[in-house]
Tab-separated table of C-alpha atoms and ligand atoms in Angstrom:
chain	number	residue	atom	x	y	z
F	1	UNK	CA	0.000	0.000	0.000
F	2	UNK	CA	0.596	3.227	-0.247
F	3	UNK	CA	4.518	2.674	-2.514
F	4	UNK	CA	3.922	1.899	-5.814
F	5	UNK	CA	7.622	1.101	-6.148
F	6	UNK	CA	8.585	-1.714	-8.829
F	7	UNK	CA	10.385	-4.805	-7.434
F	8	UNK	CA	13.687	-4.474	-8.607
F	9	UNK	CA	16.172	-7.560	-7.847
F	10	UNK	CA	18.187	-6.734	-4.892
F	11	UNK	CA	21.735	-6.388	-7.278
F	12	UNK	CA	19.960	-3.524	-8.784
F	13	UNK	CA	18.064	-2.256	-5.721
F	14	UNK	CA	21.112	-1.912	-3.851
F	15	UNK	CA	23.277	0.148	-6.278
F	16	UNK	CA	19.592	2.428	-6.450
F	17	UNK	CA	20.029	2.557	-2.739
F	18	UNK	CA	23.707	3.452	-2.508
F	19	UNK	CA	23.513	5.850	-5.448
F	20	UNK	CA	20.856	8.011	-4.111
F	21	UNK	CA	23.104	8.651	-0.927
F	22	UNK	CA	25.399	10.599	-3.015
F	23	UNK	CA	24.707	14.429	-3.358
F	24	UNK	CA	22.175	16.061	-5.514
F	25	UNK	CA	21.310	12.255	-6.683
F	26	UNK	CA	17.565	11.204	-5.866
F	27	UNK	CA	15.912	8.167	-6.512
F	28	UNK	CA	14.964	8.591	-9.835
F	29	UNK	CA	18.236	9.857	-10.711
F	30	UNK	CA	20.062	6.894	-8.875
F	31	UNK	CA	17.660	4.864	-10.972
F	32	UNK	CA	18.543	6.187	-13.865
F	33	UNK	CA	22.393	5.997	-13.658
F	34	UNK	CA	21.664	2.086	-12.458
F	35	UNK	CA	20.062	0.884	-15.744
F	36	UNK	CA	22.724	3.183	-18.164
F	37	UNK	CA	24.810	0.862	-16.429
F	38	UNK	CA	22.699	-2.027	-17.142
F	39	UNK	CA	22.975	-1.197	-20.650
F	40	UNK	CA	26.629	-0.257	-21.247
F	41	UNK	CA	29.465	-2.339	-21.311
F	42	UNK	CA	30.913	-4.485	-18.511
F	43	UNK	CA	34.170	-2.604	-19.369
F	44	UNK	CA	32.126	0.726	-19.253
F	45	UNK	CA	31.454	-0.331	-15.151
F	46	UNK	CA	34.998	-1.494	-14.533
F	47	UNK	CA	36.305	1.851	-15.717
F	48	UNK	CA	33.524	3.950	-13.592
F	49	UNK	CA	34.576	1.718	-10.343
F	50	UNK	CA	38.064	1.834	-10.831
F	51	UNK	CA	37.612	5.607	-10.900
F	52	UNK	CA	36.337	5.628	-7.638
F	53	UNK	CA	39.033	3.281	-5.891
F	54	UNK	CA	41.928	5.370	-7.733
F	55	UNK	CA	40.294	8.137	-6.234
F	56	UNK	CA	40.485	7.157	-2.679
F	57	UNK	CA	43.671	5.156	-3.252
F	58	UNK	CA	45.862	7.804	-5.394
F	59	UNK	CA	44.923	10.934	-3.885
F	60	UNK	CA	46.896	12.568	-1.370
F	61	UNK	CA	47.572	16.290	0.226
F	62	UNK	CA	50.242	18.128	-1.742
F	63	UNK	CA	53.990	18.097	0.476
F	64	UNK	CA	54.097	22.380	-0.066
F	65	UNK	CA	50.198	23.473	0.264
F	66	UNK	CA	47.838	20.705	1.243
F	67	UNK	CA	46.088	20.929	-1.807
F	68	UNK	CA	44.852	17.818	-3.049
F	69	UNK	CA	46.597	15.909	-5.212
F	70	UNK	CA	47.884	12.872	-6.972
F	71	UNK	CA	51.603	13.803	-7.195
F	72	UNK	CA	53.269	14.861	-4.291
F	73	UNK	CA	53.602	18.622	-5.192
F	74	UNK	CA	50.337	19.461	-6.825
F	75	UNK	CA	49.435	21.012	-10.294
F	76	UNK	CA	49.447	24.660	-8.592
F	77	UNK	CA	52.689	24.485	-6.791
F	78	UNK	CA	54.728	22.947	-9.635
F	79	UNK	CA	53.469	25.836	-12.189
F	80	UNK	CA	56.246	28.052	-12.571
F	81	UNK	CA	54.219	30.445	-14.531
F	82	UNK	CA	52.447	31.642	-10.992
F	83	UNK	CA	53.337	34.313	-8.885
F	84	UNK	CA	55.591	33.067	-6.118
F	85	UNK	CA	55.762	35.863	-4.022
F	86	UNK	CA	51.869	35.655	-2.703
F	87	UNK	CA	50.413	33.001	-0.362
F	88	UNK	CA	46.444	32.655	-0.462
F	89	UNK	CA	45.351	31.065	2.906
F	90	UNK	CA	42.073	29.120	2.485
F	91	UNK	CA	40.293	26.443	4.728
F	92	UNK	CA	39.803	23.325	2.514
F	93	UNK	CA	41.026	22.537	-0.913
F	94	UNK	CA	37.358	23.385	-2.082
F	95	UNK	CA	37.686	26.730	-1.664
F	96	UNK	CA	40.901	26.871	-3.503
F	97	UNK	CA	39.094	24.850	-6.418
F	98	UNK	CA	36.067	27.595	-6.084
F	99	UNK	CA	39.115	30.258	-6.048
F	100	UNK	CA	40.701	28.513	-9.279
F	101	UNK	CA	37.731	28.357	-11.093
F	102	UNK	CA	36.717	31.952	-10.724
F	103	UNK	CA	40.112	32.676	-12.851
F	104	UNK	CA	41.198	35.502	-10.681
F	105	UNK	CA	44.271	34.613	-8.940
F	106	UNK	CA	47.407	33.757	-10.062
F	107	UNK	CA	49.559	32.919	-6.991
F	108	UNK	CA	49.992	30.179	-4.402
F	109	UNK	CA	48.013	28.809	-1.952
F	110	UNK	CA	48.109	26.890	1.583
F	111	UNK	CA	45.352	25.131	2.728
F	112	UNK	CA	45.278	24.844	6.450
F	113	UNK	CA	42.799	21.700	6.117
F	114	UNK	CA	40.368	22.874	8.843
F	115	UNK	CA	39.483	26.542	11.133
F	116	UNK	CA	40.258	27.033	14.737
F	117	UNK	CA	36.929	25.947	16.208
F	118	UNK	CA	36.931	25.475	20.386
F	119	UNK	CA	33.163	23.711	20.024
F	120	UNK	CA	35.071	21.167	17.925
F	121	UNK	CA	38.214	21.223	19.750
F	122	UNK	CA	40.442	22.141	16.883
F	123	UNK	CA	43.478	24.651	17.862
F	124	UNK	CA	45.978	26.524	15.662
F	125	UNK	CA	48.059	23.114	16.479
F	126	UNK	CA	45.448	20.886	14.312
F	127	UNK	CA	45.661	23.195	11.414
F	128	UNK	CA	48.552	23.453	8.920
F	129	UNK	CA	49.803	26.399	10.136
F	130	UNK	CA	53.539	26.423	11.192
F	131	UNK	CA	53.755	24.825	7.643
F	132	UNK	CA	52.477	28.464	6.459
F	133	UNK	CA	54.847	30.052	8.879
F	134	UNK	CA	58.154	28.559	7.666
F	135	UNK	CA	56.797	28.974	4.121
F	136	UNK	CA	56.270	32.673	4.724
F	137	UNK	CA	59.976	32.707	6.434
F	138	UNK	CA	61.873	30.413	3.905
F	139	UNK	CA	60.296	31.549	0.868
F	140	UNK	CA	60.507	35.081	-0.536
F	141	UNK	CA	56.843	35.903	0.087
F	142	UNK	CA	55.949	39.412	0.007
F	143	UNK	CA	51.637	39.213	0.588
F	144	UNK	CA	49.854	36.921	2.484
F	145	UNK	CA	46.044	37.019	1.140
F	146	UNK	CA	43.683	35.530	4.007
F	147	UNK	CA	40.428	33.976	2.159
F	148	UNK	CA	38.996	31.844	5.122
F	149	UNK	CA	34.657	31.742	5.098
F	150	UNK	CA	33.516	34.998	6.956
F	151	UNK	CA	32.060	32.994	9.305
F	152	UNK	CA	32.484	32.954	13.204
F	153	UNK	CA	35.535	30.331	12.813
F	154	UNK	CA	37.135	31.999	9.588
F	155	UNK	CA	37.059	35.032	11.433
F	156	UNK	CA	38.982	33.406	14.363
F	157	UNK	CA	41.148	31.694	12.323
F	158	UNK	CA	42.133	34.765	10.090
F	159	UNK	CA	42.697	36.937	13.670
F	160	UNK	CA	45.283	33.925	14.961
F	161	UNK	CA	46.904	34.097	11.699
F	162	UNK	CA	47.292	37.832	11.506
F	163	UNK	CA	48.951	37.352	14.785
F	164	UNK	CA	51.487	35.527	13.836
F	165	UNK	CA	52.146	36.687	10.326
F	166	UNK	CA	52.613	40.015	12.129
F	167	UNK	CA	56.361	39.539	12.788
F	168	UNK	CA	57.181	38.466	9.633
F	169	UNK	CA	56.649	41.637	8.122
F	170	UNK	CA	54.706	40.391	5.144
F	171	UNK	CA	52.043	41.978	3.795
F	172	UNK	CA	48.706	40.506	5.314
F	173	UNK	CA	45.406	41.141	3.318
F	174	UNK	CA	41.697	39.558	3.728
F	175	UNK	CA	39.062	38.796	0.765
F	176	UNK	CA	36.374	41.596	1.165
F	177	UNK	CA	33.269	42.593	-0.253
F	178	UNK	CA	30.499	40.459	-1.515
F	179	UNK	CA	30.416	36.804	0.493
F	180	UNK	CA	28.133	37.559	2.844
F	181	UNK	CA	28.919	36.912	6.599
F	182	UNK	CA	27.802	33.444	7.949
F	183	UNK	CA	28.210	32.205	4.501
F	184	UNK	CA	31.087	29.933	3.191
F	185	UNK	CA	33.780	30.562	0.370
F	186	UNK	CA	32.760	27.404	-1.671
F	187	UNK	CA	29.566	28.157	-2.830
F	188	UNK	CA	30.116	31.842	-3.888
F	189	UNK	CA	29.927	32.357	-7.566
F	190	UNK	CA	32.503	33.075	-9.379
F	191	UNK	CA	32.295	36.579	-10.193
F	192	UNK	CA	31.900	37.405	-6.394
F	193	UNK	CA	34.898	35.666	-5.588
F	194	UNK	CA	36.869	37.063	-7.855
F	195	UNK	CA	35.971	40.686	-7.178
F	196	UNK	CA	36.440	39.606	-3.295
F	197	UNK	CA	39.883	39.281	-4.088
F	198	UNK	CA	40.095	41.826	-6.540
F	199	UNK	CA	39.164	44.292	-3.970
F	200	UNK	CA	41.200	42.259	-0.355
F	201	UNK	CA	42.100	44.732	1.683
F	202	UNK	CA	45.322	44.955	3.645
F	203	UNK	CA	45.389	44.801	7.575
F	204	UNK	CA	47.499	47.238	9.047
F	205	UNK	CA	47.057	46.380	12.566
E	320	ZN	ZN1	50.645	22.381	-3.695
């Protein structure tokens, strides 16, 4: 009563099942993908699953920025054609992907893989930071652009690191206008990204 749902066999029921988990997949999507399996070749599958064990397998966090990677310096780090003397500080390698993609930057990153959060129990020590320090220090870095989410932990985390960039005597700006506070750097379009840059402003104090 009530579900009208066909009686698939349980091979294909579960993949239905599993592939609706997966974000912005519902069940008639999942169902969908299931039988374009169903009808493609066995080597079609093989390649799609080996995808996803590579994936998990091959990736790893680049040795210089955290970024993700399957080479131990990543794509960004190992383009010479980028601007070496600027550091972009962002949370997670999405945001750097979101940053990429809105074609405004052409520097380096670090990605401190997480924010200073008390409610989580993550301190400056949990985050990739000392890595950014020594960077800063050994490297001939002249600006230091801080792009965490201007949210309560971005903001904390963006404080801490002025703090300690402070002695360094780099240049220490923040992304500005146009994400809206609360909100997170990843799903920002493009445009207001780029003009968030575009327009960081530099901390003085
Ligand atoms: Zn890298």
């Amino acid at each position: 009563m009530g579900e009208n749902r066909m009686a698939y066999p349980k091979l294909i029921e579960q993949l239905i099942t599993k592939f609706s988990k997966l974000p912005g997949i519902g069940r008639r999507s999942a169902e969908r993908i299931a039988f374009w399996l169903l009808d493609h070749s066995q080597e079609e599958a093989n390649i799609l699953a080996k995808s996803i064990i590579d994936l998990k397998e091959g990736l790893m966090f680049c040795r210089i920025c955290n970024n993700l990677s399957d080479t131990e310096i990543c794509l960004v780090c190992s383009d010479t054609t980028r601007d070496e003397k600027i550091i972009c500080v962002v949370e997670n390698p999405k945001d750097l992907l979101a940053i990429e993609k809105s074609g405004s930057y052409k520097g380096h990153y670090h990605v401190l893989l997480g924010t200073i959060s008390p409610a989580d129990g993550c301190g400056p020590e949990d985050l990739k930071i000392s890595q950014l320090m020594n960077r800063v220090s050994a490297e001939n870095i002249e600006e230091v652009v801080i792009a965490t989410d201007p949210d309560n932990e971005g903001e904390m985390t963006a404080l801490y690191l002025v703090e300690q960039l402070r002695p360094l005597g780099v240049k220490i700006s923040r992304i500005s206008v146009g994400i809206p506070m609360g909100s997170s750097l990843e799903y920002a379009d493009m445009s207001t990204l780029g003009m968030s840059l575009a327009m960081r402003r530099e901390i003085r104090e």
